[in-house]
mmCIF file of C-alpha atoms in Angstrom:
data_model
loop_
_atom_site.group_PDB
_atom_site.id
_atom_site.type_symbol
_atom_site.label_atom_id
_atom_site.label_comp_id
_atom_site.label_asym_id
_atom_site.label_seq_id
_atom_site.Cartn_x
_atom_site.Cartn_y
_atom_site.Cartn_z
ATOM 1 C CA MET A 1 -0.032 0.065 -19.517
ATOM 2 C CA SER A 2 -2.805 2.145 -21.009
ATOM 3 C CA ASN A 3 -1.722 1.146 -24.777
ATOM 4 C CA ASN A 4 -1.660 -2.293 -23.869
ATOM 5 C CA ARG A 5 -4.960 -2.659 -22.255
ATOM 6 C CA LYS A 6 -6.492 -4.915 -24.606
ATOM 7 C CA PRO A 7 -3.798 -7.584 -25.124
ATOM 8 C CA ALA A 8 -3.326 -7.520 -21.597
ATOM 9 C CA LEU A 9 -6.872 -8.603 -20.725
ATOM 10 C CA GLY A 10 -6.304 -10.981 -23.275
ATOM 11 C CA PHE A 11 -3.688 -12.329 -21.424
ATOM 12 C CA ILE A 12 -5.333 -12.644 -17.986
ATOM 13 C CA PHE A 13 -8.162 -14.197 -19.671
ATOM 14 C CA ILE A 14 -6.255 -16.939 -20.864
ATOM 15 C CA THR A 15 -4.573 -17.192 -17.455
ATOM 16 C CA ILE A 16 -7.903 -17.392 -15.540
ATOM 17 C CA LEU A 17 -9.729 -19.647 -18.335
ATOM 18 C CA LEU A 18 -6.839 -22.393 -17.780
ATOM 19 C CA ASP A 19 -6.861 -21.911 -14.098
ATOM 20 C CA VAL A 20 -10.701 -22.633 -14.088
ATOM 21 C CA ILE A 21 -10.152 -25.793 -16.642
ATOM 22 C CA GLY A 22 -7.851 -27.057 -14.103
ATOM 23 C CA PHE A 23 -10.348 -26.455 -11.345
ATOM 24 C CA GLY A 24 -13.636 -28.167 -13.443
ATOM 25 C CA ILE A 25 -11.917 -31.193 -14.241
ATOM 26 C CA ILE A 26 -11.663 -32.218 -10.916
ATOM 27 C CA ILE A 27 -15.454 -32.084 -10.114
ATOM 28 C CA PRO A 28 -17.314 -34.503 -11.505
ATOM 29 C CA VAL A 29 -14.690 -37.176 -9.762
ATOM 30 C CA ILE A 30 -14.737 -35.883 -6.424
ATOM 31 C CA PRO A 31 -17.748 -37.538 -4.729
ATOM 32 C CA LYS A 32 -16.635 -40.972 -5.781
ATOM 33 C CA TYR A 33 -12.503 -40.242 -5.204
ATOM 34 C CA ILE A 34 -13.759 -39.180 -1.759
ATOM 35 C CA SER A 35 -16.083 -42.052 -1.073
ATOM 36 C CA LEU A 36 -13.426 -44.495 -2.198
ATOM 37 C CA LEU A 37 -10.754 -42.643 0.347
ATOM 38 C CA ILE A 38 -13.205 -43.242 3.256
ATOM 39 C CA GLY A 39 -15.285 -46.140 2.140
ATOM 40 C CA SER A 40 -18.496 -45.182 2.460
ATOM 41 C CA ASP A 41 -21.594 -43.747 0.557
ATOM 42 C CA LEU A 42 -22.247 -40.167 -1.203
ATOM 43 C CA SER A 43 -24.070 -38.632 1.725
ATOM 44 C CA HIS A 44 -21.363 -39.262 4.530
ATOM 45 C CA ALA A 45 -18.959 -38.149 1.602
ATOM 46 C CA SER A 46 -20.516 -34.992 1.086
ATOM 47 C CA LEU A 47 -19.641 -34.138 4.719
ATOM 48 C CA TYR A 48 -15.780 -34.871 3.875
ATOM 49 C CA SER A 49 -16.404 -32.482 1.263
ATOM 50 C CA GLY A 50 -17.429 -29.391 2.858
ATOM 51 C CA TRP A 51 -14.561 -29.819 5.532
ATOM 52 C CA LEU A 52 -12.289 -29.901 3.038
ATOM 53 C CA MET A 53 -13.872 -26.571 1.311
ATOM 54 C CA PHE A 54 -13.487 -25.325 4.754
ATOM 55 C CA SER A 55 -9.745 -26.280 5.458
ATOM 56 C CA PHE A 56 -9.179 -24.450 2.403
ATOM 57 C CA SER A 57 -11.122 -21.375 3.026
ATOM 58 C CA VAL A 58 -9.903 -20.967 6.517
ATOM 59 C CA MET A 59 -6.336 -20.600 5.089
ATOM 60 C CA GLN A 60 -7.360 -18.317 2.583
ATOM 61 C CA PHE A 61 -8.958 -15.964 5.066
ATOM 62 C CA PHE A 62 -5.946 -15.554 6.735
ATOM 63 C CA PHE A 63 -3.659 -15.768 3.964
ATOM 64 C CA SER A 64 -5.495 -13.783 1.026
ATOM 65 C CA PRO A 65 -4.992 -10.273 2.619
ATOM 66 C CA ILE A 66 -1.461 -10.978 2.647
ATOM 67 C CA ILE A 67 -1.711 -12.004 -0.516
ATOM 68 C CA GLY A 68 -3.274 -9.046 -2.015
ATOM 69 C CA SER A 69 -1.139 -6.360 -0.191
ATOM 70 C CA LEU A 70 1.920 -7.699 -1.357
ATOM 71 C CA SER A 71 0.343 -7.803 -5.319
ATOM 72 C CA ASP A 72 0.024 -4.133 -3.868
ATOM 73 C CA ARG A 73 3.728 -3.491 -2.885
ATOM 74 C CA PHE A 74 5.679 -5.859 -5.590
ATOM 75 C CA GLY A 75 3.298 -6.422 -8.673
ATOM 76 C CA ARG A 76 0.656 -8.918 -9.606
ATOM 77 C CA ARG A 77 2.370 -10.768 -11.643
ATOM 78 C CA PRO A 78 5.156 -12.650 -8.797
ATOM 79 C CA VAL A 79 2.332 -13.096 -6.874
ATOM 80 C CA LEU A 80 -0.140 -14.941 -9.359
ATOM 81 C CA LEU A 81 2.977 -17.032 -10.741
ATOM 82 C CA ILE A 82 3.687 -17.945 -7.000
ATOM 83 C CA SER A 83 -0.433 -18.627 -6.838
ATOM 84 C CA LEU A 84 -0.433 -20.876 -9.731
ATOM 85 C CA PHE A 85 2.134 -23.020 -8.637
ATOM 86 C CA GLY A 86 0.671 -23.779 -5.310
ATOM 87 C CA PHE A 87 -2.584 -24.981 -7.198
ATOM 88 C CA GLY A 88 -0.420 -27.237 -9.330
ATOM 89 C CA LEU A 89 1.064 -28.869 -6.270
ATOM 90 C CA ASN A 90 -2.166 -29.024 -4.854
ATOM 91 C CA TYR A 91 -3.629 -31.579 -7.263
ATOM 92 C CA LEU A 92 -0.405 -33.669 -7.857
ATOM 93 C CA ILE A 93 -0.851 -34.410 -3.775
ATOM 94 C CA ILE A 94 -4.502 -35.189 -4.316
ATOM 95 C CA ALA A 95 -3.520 -37.615 -7.501
ATOM 96 C CA PHE A 96 -1.145 -39.405 -4.963
ATOM 97 C CA ALA A 97 -3.375 -39.256 -2.090
ATOM 98 C CA PRO A 98 -3.099 -42.825 0.049
ATOM 99 C CA SER A 99 -5.792 -41.475 2.457
ATOM 100 C CA ILE A 100 -8.235 -38.443 3.002
ATOM 101 C CA ALA A 101 -5.890 -36.804 5.402
ATOM 102 C CA TRP A 102 -3.650 -35.917 2.008
ATOM 103 C CA LEU A 103 -6.490 -34.135 0.884
ATOM 104 C CA PHE A 104 -6.661 -31.927 3.631
ATOM 105 C CA VAL A 105 -2.901 -31.481 3.066
ATOM 106 C CA GLY A 106 -3.123 -30.582 -0.263
ATOM 107 C CA ARG A 107 -5.944 -28.047 0.159
ATOM 108 C CA ILE A 108 -4.380 -26.261 2.725
ATOM 109 C CA LEU A 109 -1.642 -25.561 0.594
ATOM 110 C CA ALA A 110 -4.100 -24.483 -2.279
ATOM 111 C CA GLY A 111 -5.594 -22.038 0.166
ATOM 112 C CA ILE A 112 -2.146 -20.518 1.400
ATOM 113 C CA THR A 113 -1.185 -19.905 -2.159
ATOM 114 C CA GLY A 114 -4.530 -19.559 -3.859
ATOM 115 C CA ALA A 115 -4.899 -15.932 -4.675
ATOM 116 C CA SER A 116 -5.396 -16.356 -8.518
ATOM 117 C CA PHE A 117 -8.903 -14.706 -8.440
ATOM 118 C CA THR A 118 -7.807 -12.168 -6.233
ATOM 119 C CA THR A 119 -4.774 -10.843 -8.015
ATOM 120 C CA ALA A 120 -6.418 -11.544 -11.456
ATOM 121 C CA THR A 121 -9.303 -9.104 -10.566
ATOM 122 C CA ALA A 122 -7.357 -6.769 -9.183
ATOM 123 C CA TYR A 123 -4.968 -7.221 -12.567
ATOM 124 C CA ILE A 124 -8.375 -6.248 -14.294
ATOM 125 C CA ALA A 125 -9.330 -3.358 -12.004
ATOM 126 C CA ASP A 126 -5.553 -1.732 -12.968
ATOM 127 C CA ILE A 127 -5.962 -1.586 -16.750
ATOM 128 C CA SER A 128 -9.479 -0.801 -17.055
ATOM 129 C CA THR A 129 -11.244 2.743 -17.148
ATOM 130 C CA PRO A 130 -13.979 2.866 -14.512
ATOM 131 C CA GLU A 131 -16.505 3.064 -17.134
ATOM 132 C CA LYS A 132 -15.152 0.092 -18.773
ATOM 133 C CA ARG A 133 -14.761 -2.304 -15.230
ATOM 134 C CA ALA A 134 -18.135 -3.470 -15.654
ATOM 135 C CA GLN A 135 -17.549 -4.739 -19.207
ATOM 136 C CA ASN A 136 -14.165 -6.073 -18.433
ATOM 137 C CA PHE A 137 -14.962 -7.933 -15.149
ATOM 138 C CA GLY A 138 -17.663 -9.600 -17.396
ATOM 139 C CA LEU A 139 -14.860 -11.011 -19.218
ATOM 140 C CA VAL A 140 -14.009 -12.539 -15.844
ATOM 141 C CA GLY A 141 -17.148 -14.566 -15.769
ATOM 142 C CA ALA A 142 -16.736 -15.385 -19.461
ATOM 143 C CA ALA A 143 -13.503 -16.985 -18.586
ATOM 144 C CA TYR A 144 -15.427 -18.968 -16.039
ATOM 145 C CA GLY A 145 -17.824 -19.996 -18.220
ATOM 146 C CA LEU A 146 -15.408 -21.095 -20.982
ATOM 147 C CA GLY A 147 -13.499 -23.008 -18.489
ATOM 148 C CA PHE A 148 -16.261 -24.969 -16.781
ATOM 149 C CA ILE A 149 -17.486 -25.653 -20.631
ATOM 150 C CA ILE A 150 -14.091 -27.290 -20.719
ATOM 151 C CA GLY A 151 -13.107 -28.610 -17.705
ATOM 152 C CA PRO A 152 -16.000 -30.641 -16.357
ATOM 153 C CA VAL A 153 -16.940 -32.228 -19.436
ATOM 154 C CA LEU A 154 -13.606 -33.291 -19.893
ATOM 155 C CA GLY A 155 -13.031 -34.530 -16.273
ATOM 156 C CA GLY A 156 -16.394 -36.415 -16.724
ATOM 157 C CA VAL A 157 -14.780 -38.122 -19.550
ATOM 158 C CA LEU A 158 -11.394 -38.885 -17.989
ATOM 159 C CA GLY A 159 -12.933 -39.996 -14.541
ATOM 160 C CA GLN A 160 -14.824 -43.278 -16.748
ATOM 161 C CA TYR A 161 -10.795 -44.179 -17.272
ATOM 162 C CA SER A 162 -9.552 -43.343 -13.778
ATOM 163 C CA LEU A 163 -10.155 -41.515 -10.959
ATOM 164 C CA GLN A 164 -6.984 -39.660 -10.644
ATOM 165 C CA LEU A 165 -6.488 -38.946 -13.979
ATOM 166 C CA PRO A 166 -8.205 -35.704 -13.983
ATOM 167 C CA PHE A 167 -6.386 -34.444 -11.174
ATOM 168 C CA PHE A 168 -3.043 -35.155 -13.235
ATOM 169 C CA VAL A 169 -4.435 -33.635 -15.788
ATOM 170 C CA ALA A 170 -5.671 -30.611 -13.452
ATOM 171 C CA ALA A 171 -1.735 -30.177 -12.407
ATOM 172 C CA GLY A 172 -0.712 -30.179 -15.890
ATOM 173 C CA LEU A 173 -3.034 -27.401 -17.091
ATOM 174 C CA THR A 174 -2.196 -25.224 -14.098
ATOM 175 C CA PHE A 175 1.916 -25.676 -14.452
ATOM 176 C CA LEU A 176 1.114 -24.910 -18.378
ATOM 177 C CA ASN A 177 -0.666 -21.909 -16.872
ATOM 178 C CA TRP A 178 1.976 -20.605 -14.744
ATOM 179 C CA LEU A 179 4.994 -21.005 -17.749
ATOM 180 C CA PHE A 180 2.284 -18.854 -20.114
ATOM 181 C CA GLY A 181 2.473 -16.823 -17.132
ATOM 182 C CA TYR A 182 6.375 -16.418 -16.980
ATOM 183 C CA PHE A 183 7.029 -16.031 -20.639
ATOM 184 C CA VAL A 184 3.840 -13.687 -21.805
ATOM 185 C CA LEU A 185 1.951 -12.002 -18.807
ATOM 186 C CA PRO A 186 2.948 -8.551 -18.279
ATOM 187 C CA GLU A 187 3.129 -6.469 -14.996
ATOM 188 C CA SER A 188 -0.217 -4.683 -14.692
ATOM 189 C CA LEU A 189 0.605 -2.525 -11.691
ATOM 190 C CA PRO A 190 2.560 0.743 -12.388
ATOM 191 C CA VAL A 191 5.504 1.369 -10.023
ATOM 192 C CA GLU A 192 4.187 4.834 -8.802
ATOM 193 C CA ASN A 193 0.638 2.928 -8.137
ATOM 194 C CA ARG A 194 2.491 0.657 -5.435
ATOM 195 C CA ARG A 195 2.274 1.074 -1.614
ATOM 196 C CA ARG A 196 4.214 -0.156 0.889
ATOM 197 C CA PHE A 197 3.758 -3.245 2.719
ATOM 198 C CA GLU A 198 1.810 -2.807 6.046
ATOM 199 C CA LEU A 199 1.272 -5.833 8.615
ATOM 200 C CA LYS A 200 -1.292 -4.322 9.941
ATOM 201 C CA ARG A 201 -3.306 -3.788 6.876
ATOM 202 C CA ALA A 202 -1.832 -7.537 5.758
ATOM 203 C CA ASN A 203 -4.578 -9.232 8.074
ATOM 204 C CA PRO A 204 -8.088 -10.447 7.814
ATOM 205 C CA VAL A 205 -9.520 -7.799 10.582
ATOM 206 C CA GLY A 206 -7.389 -5.017 9.473
ATOM 207 C CA SER A 207 -8.277 -6.128 5.541
ATOM 208 C CA LEU A 208 -12.147 -6.157 6.153
ATOM 209 C CA ILE A 209 -11.674 -2.824 8.079
ATOM 210 C CA LEU A 210 -10.676 -1.324 4.498
ATOM 211 C CA LEU A 211 -14.537 -2.305 3.483
ATOM 212 C CA ARG A 212 -15.989 -0.195 6.308
ATOM 213 C CA LYS A 213 -14.235 3.134 5.324
ATOM 214 C CA TYR A 214 -16.569 3.156 1.999
ATOM 215 C CA PRO A 215 -20.241 3.488 3.181
ATOM 216 C CA VAL A 216 -21.670 1.999 -0.410
ATOM 217 C CA ILE A 217 -19.255 -1.255 0.259
ATOM 218 C CA SER A 218 -20.501 -1.370 4.161
ATOM 219 C CA GLY A 219 -23.521 -1.074 3.404
ATOM 220 C CA MET A 220 -23.691 -4.292 0.505
ATOM 221 C CA ILE A 221 -21.704 -6.448 2.607
ATOM 222 C CA GLY A 222 -24.474 -8.289 4.231
ATOM 223 C CA SER A 223 -25.998 -8.755 0.412
ATOM 224 C CA LEU A 224 -23.088 -10.247 -0.620
ATOM 225 C CA ILE A 225 -22.541 -12.371 2.450
ATOM 226 C CA CYS A 226 -26.231 -14.045 1.579
ATOM 227 C CA VAL A 227 -25.104 -14.359 -2.351
ATOM 228 C CA MET A 228 -21.606 -15.895 -1.281
ATOM 229 C CA ILE A 229 -23.197 -18.519 1.249
ATOM 230 C CA ALA A 230 -25.792 -19.302 -1.049
ATOM 231 C CA SER A 231 -23.476 -19.929 -4.004
ATOM 232 C CA PHE A 232 -22.028 -22.992 -2.243
ATOM 233 C CA ALA A 233 -25.151 -24.790 -2.612
ATOM 234 C CA THR A 234 -24.149 -25.242 -6.620
ATOM 235 C CA GLN A 235 -20.468 -25.207 -5.593
ATOM 236 C CA SER A 236 -21.006 -27.955 -2.589
ATOM 237 C CA THR A 237 -23.329 -30.062 -3.210
ATOM 238 C CA TRP A 238 -24.554 -30.410 -7.017
ATOM 239 C CA THR A 239 -22.434 -33.037 -7.912
ATOM 240 C CA TYR A 240 -23.869 -35.144 -4.615
ATOM 241 C CA PHE A 241 -27.570 -33.581 -5.524
ATOM 242 C CA THR A 242 -27.323 -34.942 -8.994
ATOM 243 C CA MET A 243 -25.901 -38.295 -8.534
ATOM 244 C CA GLU A 244 -28.374 -38.741 -5.673
ATOM 245 C CA ALA A 245 -31.238 -37.358 -6.742
ATOM 246 C CA PHE A 246 -30.837 -38.666 -10.579
ATOM 247 C CA HIS A 247 -28.356 -40.927 -10.602
ATOM 248 C CA TRP A 248 -26.230 -39.301 -12.846
ATOM 249 C CA ASN A 249 -22.860 -40.548 -13.767
ATOM 250 C CA GLU A 250 -19.514 -38.424 -13.868
ATOM 251 C CA SER A 251 -20.048 -37.524 -17.448
ATOM 252 C CA LEU A 252 -23.708 -36.471 -17.347
ATOM 253 C CA VAL A 253 -22.362 -34.307 -14.421
ATOM 254 C CA GLY A 254 -19.740 -33.052 -16.390
ATOM 255 C CA TYR A 255 -22.261 -32.429 -19.167
ATOM 256 C CA SER A 256 -24.448 -30.482 -16.932
ATOM 257 C CA LEU A 257 -21.778 -28.063 -15.395
ATOM 258 C CA GLY A 258 -20.461 -27.728 -19.088
ATOM 259 C CA LEU A 259 -23.600 -26.294 -20.037
ATOM 260 C CA VAL A 260 -23.937 -23.879 -17.051
ATOM 261 C CA GLY A 261 -20.302 -22.516 -18.577
ATOM 262 C CA LEU A 262 -21.666 -22.287 -21.676
ATOM 263 C CA LEU A 263 -24.672 -20.532 -20.561
ATOM 264 C CA THR A 264 -22.185 -18.301 -18.177
ATOM 265 C CA ALA A 265 -20.212 -17.424 -20.943
ATOM 266 C CA ILE A 266 -22.982 -16.065 -23.116
ATOM 267 C CA VAL A 267 -24.470 -13.955 -20.265
ATOM 268 C CA GLN A 268 -20.980 -12.642 -18.515
ATOM 269 C CA GLY A 269 -18.858 -12.575 -22.067
ATOM 270 C CA GLY A 270 -22.036 -11.008 -24.003
ATOM 271 C CA LEU A 271 -25.201 -10.046 -22.464
ATOM 272 C CA VAL A 272 -23.706 -8.241 -20.022
ATOM 273 C CA ARG A 273 -22.218 -5.876 -22.271
ATOM 274 C CA ILE A 274 -25.657 -5.031 -23.698
ATOM 275 C CA ILE A 275 -27.872 -5.256 -20.466
ATOM 276 C CA ASN A 276 -25.599 -3.359 -18.076
ATOM 277 C CA PRO A 277 -25.110 -0.045 -20.198
ATOM 278 C CA LYS A 278 -28.716 -0.228 -20.568
ATOM 279 C CA LEU A 279 -29.832 -1.189 -17.125
ATOM 280 C CA GLY A 280 -27.257 0.599 -14.769
ATOM 281 C CA PRO A 281 -25.348 -1.534 -12.325
ATOM 282 C CA VAL A 282 -28.189 -0.995 -9.749
ATOM 283 C CA ARG A 283 -30.953 -2.340 -11.542
ATOM 284 C CA SER A 284 -28.396 -4.724 -13.199
ATOM 285 C CA ILE A 285 -27.986 -6.240 -9.470
ATOM 286 C CA TYR A 286 -31.348 -6.265 -8.601
ATOM 287 C CA THR A 287 -32.072 -8.195 -11.899
ATOM 288 C CA GLY A 288 -29.443 -10.707 -11.487
ATOM 289 C CA LEU A 289 -30.889 -11.391 -8.080
ATOM 290 C CA ILE A 290 -34.081 -12.554 -8.792
ATOM 291 C CA PHE A 291 -32.838 -14.602 -11.819
ATOM 292 C CA TYR A 292 -30.377 -16.206 -9.050
ATOM 293 C CA GLY A 293 -32.945 -16.686 -6.709
ATOM 294 C CA LEU A 294 -35.646 -18.126 -9.287
ATOM 295 C CA GLY A 295 -32.995 -20.913 -10.343
ATOM 296 C CA PHE A 296 -32.018 -22.115 -6.833
ATOM 297 C CA PHE A 297 -35.985 -22.680 -6.271
ATOM 298 C CA LEU A 298 -36.333 -24.481 -9.635
ATOM 299 C CA ILE A 299 -33.446 -26.717 -8.572
ATOM 300 C CA ALA A 300 -34.292 -27.351 -5.316
ATOM 301 C CA PHE A 301 -38.221 -29.014 -6.190
ATOM 302 C CA ALA A 302 -36.862 -30.476 -9.812
ATOM 303 C CA SER A 303 -38.537 -34.106 -10.027
ATOM 304 C CA GLN A 304 -36.740 -34.980 -12.882
ATOM 305 C CA GLY A 305 -32.998 -34.872 -14.458
ATOM 306 C CA TRP A 306 -34.179 -33.514 -17.711
ATOM 307 C CA MET A 307 -35.424 -30.395 -15.790
ATOM 308 C CA LEU A 308 -32.294 -29.133 -14.568
ATOM 309 C CA PHE A 309 -31.104 -28.222 -18.108
ATOM 310 C CA LEU A 310 -33.716 -25.979 -18.531
ATOM 311 C CA ILE A 311 -33.426 -24.085 -15.291
ATOM 312 C CA MET A 312 -30.094 -23.725 -16.272
ATOM 313 C CA ILE A 313 -31.247 -20.906 -18.376
ATOM 314 C CA PRO A 314 -32.623 -18.429 -15.877
ATOM 315 C CA PHE A 315 -30.132 -19.732 -13.241
ATOM 316 C CA SER A 316 -27.292 -18.563 -15.409
ATOM 317 C CA LEU A 317 -28.917 -15.228 -15.822
ATOM 318 C CA GLY A 318 -28.023 -14.519 -12.284
ATOM 319 C CA GLY A 319 -24.540 -13.504 -13.560
ATOM 320 C CA ILE A 320 -25.559 -9.961 -14.470
ATOM 321 C CA ALA A 321 -25.199 -9.084 -11.333
ATOM 322 C CA ASP A 322 -21.989 -9.776 -10.358
ATOM 323 C CA PRO A 323 -19.857 -7.634 -12.817
ATOM 324 C CA ALA A 324 -22.206 -4.803 -11.685
ATOM 325 C CA ALA A 325 -21.508 -5.242 -8.418
ATOM 326 C CA GLN A 326 -18.189 -5.257 -8.859
ATOM 327 C CA SER A 327 -18.153 -2.210 -10.913
ATOM 328 C CA ILE A 328 -19.886 -0.248 -8.266
ATOM 329 C CA ILE A 329 -17.343 -1.400 -5.419
ATOM 330 C CA SER A 330 -14.362 -0.981 -7.376
ATOM 331 C CA ASN A 331 -14.898 2.531 -8.292
ATOM 332 C CA GLU A 332 -15.167 3.402 -4.639
ATOM 333 C CA VAL A 333 -11.648 2.555 -4.189
ATOM 334 C CA PRO A 334 -8.389 4.597 -5.906
ATOM 335 C CA ALA A 335 -6.057 2.592 -7.835
ATOM 336 C CA ASN A 336 -3.153 2.037 -5.205
ATOM 337 C CA GLU A 337 -5.814 0.059 -3.312
ATOM 338 C CA GLN A 338 -7.660 -1.909 -5.609
ATOM 339 C CA GLY A 339 -5.016 -5.162 -4.570
ATOM 340 C CA GLU A 340 -6.107 -4.764 -0.877
ATOM 341 C CA LEU A 341 -10.132 -4.342 -1.891
ATOM 342 C CA GLN A 342 -9.923 -7.500 -3.611
ATOM 343 C CA GLY A 343 -7.907 -9.130 -0.834
ATOM 344 C CA ALA A 344 -10.457 -8.092 1.241
ATOM 345 C CA LEU A 345 -13.418 -9.491 -0.674
ATOM 346 C CA THR A 346 -11.641 -12.666 -0.859
ATOM 347 C CA SER A 347 -11.367 -12.567 2.751
ATOM 348 C CA LEU A 348 -14.961 -12.007 3.008
ATOM 349 C CA ARG A 349 -15.683 -14.794 0.535
ATOM 350 C CA SER A 350 -13.308 -17.048 2.700
ATOM 351 C CA ILE A 351 -15.425 -16.388 5.916
ATOM 352 C CA THR A 352 -18.654 -17.346 3.614
ATOM 353 C CA SER A 353 -16.240 -20.610 2.407
ATOM 354 C CA ILE A 354 -15.660 -21.495 5.795
ATOM 355 C CA ILE A 355 -19.778 -21.476 6.667
ATOM 356 C CA GLY A 356 -21.193 -21.990 3.234
ATOM 357 C CA PRO A 357 -19.951 -25.527 2.393
ATOM 358 C CA VAL A 358 -20.366 -27.046 5.629
ATOM 359 C CA LEU A 359 -23.963 -25.605 6.100
ATOM 360 C CA MET A 360 -24.896 -26.552 2.271
ATOM 361 C CA THR A 361 -23.244 -30.151 2.749
ATOM 362 C CA THR A 362 -24.485 -31.049 6.342
ATOM 363 C CA LEU A 363 -28.223 -30.011 4.846
ATOM 364 C CA PHE A 364 -27.540 -32.523 1.675
ATOM 365 C CA SER A 365 -26.356 -35.687 4.133
ATOM 366 C CA HIS A 366 -29.091 -34.501 6.970
ATOM 367 C CA PHE A 367 -31.767 -35.360 4.319
ATOM 368 C CA THR A 368 -30.462 -37.789 2.567
ATOM 369 C CA ALA A 369 -29.180 -40.006 5.251
ATOM 370 C CA LYS A 370 -30.859 -43.404 5.738
ATOM 371 C CA SER A 371 -32.465 -42.410 9.150
ATOM 372 C CA ALA A 372 -33.727 -38.899 7.491
ATOM 373 C CA SER A 373 -37.540 -38.373 8.635
ATOM 374 C CA VAL A 374 -38.076 -36.043 5.657
ATOM 375 C CA TYR A 375 -35.999 -37.046 1.942
ATOM 376 C CA PHE A 376 -35.103 -33.652 0.541
ATOM 377 C CA PRO A 377 -32.050 -33.480 -1.461
ATOM 378 C CA GLY A 378 -32.763 -30.385 -2.668
ATOM 379 C CA ALA A 379 -32.620 -28.313 0.951
ATOM 380 C CA PRO A 380 -29.044 -26.857 -0.095
ATOM 381 C CA PHE A 381 -30.950 -24.789 -2.727
ATOM 382 C CA MET A 382 -33.974 -23.949 -0.708
ATOM 383 C CA MET A 383 -31.853 -22.751 1.705
ATOM 384 C CA ALA A 384 -29.839 -20.613 -1.133
ATOM 385 C CA ALA A 385 -33.238 -19.408 -2.679
ATOM 386 C CA VAL A 386 -34.022 -17.755 1.073
ATOM 387 C CA LEU A 387 -30.438 -16.503 1.298
ATOM 388 C CA ILE A 388 -31.043 -14.859 -2.181
ATOM 389 C CA LEU A 389 -34.530 -13.313 -0.947
ATOM 390 C CA VAL A 390 -32.508 -11.706 2.027
ATOM 391 C CA SER A 391 -29.778 -10.341 -0.073
ATOM 392 C CA ILE A 392 -32.297 -8.651 -2.079
ATOM 393 C CA LEU A 393 -33.837 -7.054 0.810
ATOM 394 C CA LEU A 394 -30.387 -6.051 2.134
ATOM 395 C CA ALA A 395 -29.305 -4.604 -0.939
ATOM 396 C CA LYS A 396 -32.052 -2.333 -1.286
ATOM 397 C CA LYS A 397 -31.412 -0.197 1.775
ATOM 398 C CA THR A 398 -28.002 0.552 0.195
ATOM 399 C CA LEU A 399 -28.680 1.031 -3.090
ATOM 400 C CA GLY A 400 -32.002 2.249 -3.029
ATOM 401 C CA SER A 401 -30.534 5.872 -2.478
ATOM 402 C CA LEU A 402 -27.356 5.184 -4.998
ATOM 403 C CA ARG A 403 -27.324 7.311 -7.929
ATOM 404 C CA VAL A 404 -25.370 5.581 -10.369
ATOM 405 C CA PRO A 405 -25.240 7.030 -13.778
ATOM 406 C CA THR A 406 -26.799 4.623 -16.823
ATOM 407 C CA GLN A 407 -23.673 3.394 -18.977
ATOM 408 C CA ARG A 408 -23.954 4.048 -23.025
ATOM 409 C CA VAL A 409 -22.298 1.911 -25.475
ATOM 410 C CA GLU A 410 -20.094 3.918 -27.587
ATOM 411 C CA ASP A 411 -18.410 1.400 -29.566
#
């Protein structure tokens, strides 16, 4: 596999890209689609959106450790293919949904099989040398960025014709991705690096215990939790926030998310490769978190829609932190536990995904309801800014004593 690292990295990049395009397509139409199914306004629809994400995350919490451990036993490729097929079925179920209950069925199925990110990050860890992991994890962010350039813009345009059309296109792209993986994607985990499947390790609690085995990782858990919960301010409420506060339509929401994707691709696909080696992982984490928190704060108090497009610049620079954190964490774990590590981190994300969407959509619904004593649609973003501040303070306790050598660019 060492002789095929660059081609394999290209394969996984395309796989993630197509996956994210499929996910991004549906974002601009979700609020009105839910509103149509429940026959109510955006404020009420946002609560259903939070609970839909909750149901997805509960399934991910229980099944991601199993998926991660299975990928350590049988390899990344078969697990990734199963995941993609499950996502494709999810989109079709939602597209044909006659009621809101069927949306929950689709999200539960996606949560059970949805390990594409977990397996993809383990795949990259397999084919990356320790000194290149931060840069290669940055390519994951770049794929997400490019996917969110294309996906939401396309979804916004398609949503003007039919609210169901983006879901059909998302299903088609996901199944195309499945075919791509089936015929092109090579296996990344050598047989000698595979380990026996153990049920006691393939469960949420057992998986999270792995994080406690490594002091650096366990010390960063509190900081990671705060960042993950904060991220749901945008993931859960951006479309609702912009439609409510600035009366944006689906296409404008799509264009805004497309710009976020473009900036994310520039930061994680380009700037990370320059900034991270110069600052080192620890200072890269601090720098990224400061920009991230500033972006949330500015979004919360934006008074005009055009301001959001300017605020996206410092907000996107928050992407400097994630590849650096991934690099520090993955370097703490041996090769035959990378899948289990990524499964454990996905379980951690799933815990925050149980909390985050419900918290953020409840804040949004409370402060935008007709009965609200204070109208403040930016409340979720203010909460996110506070969480990022707490994350920085917690990170200092662990990273303050960590000595990671600054990488030098030798290419």
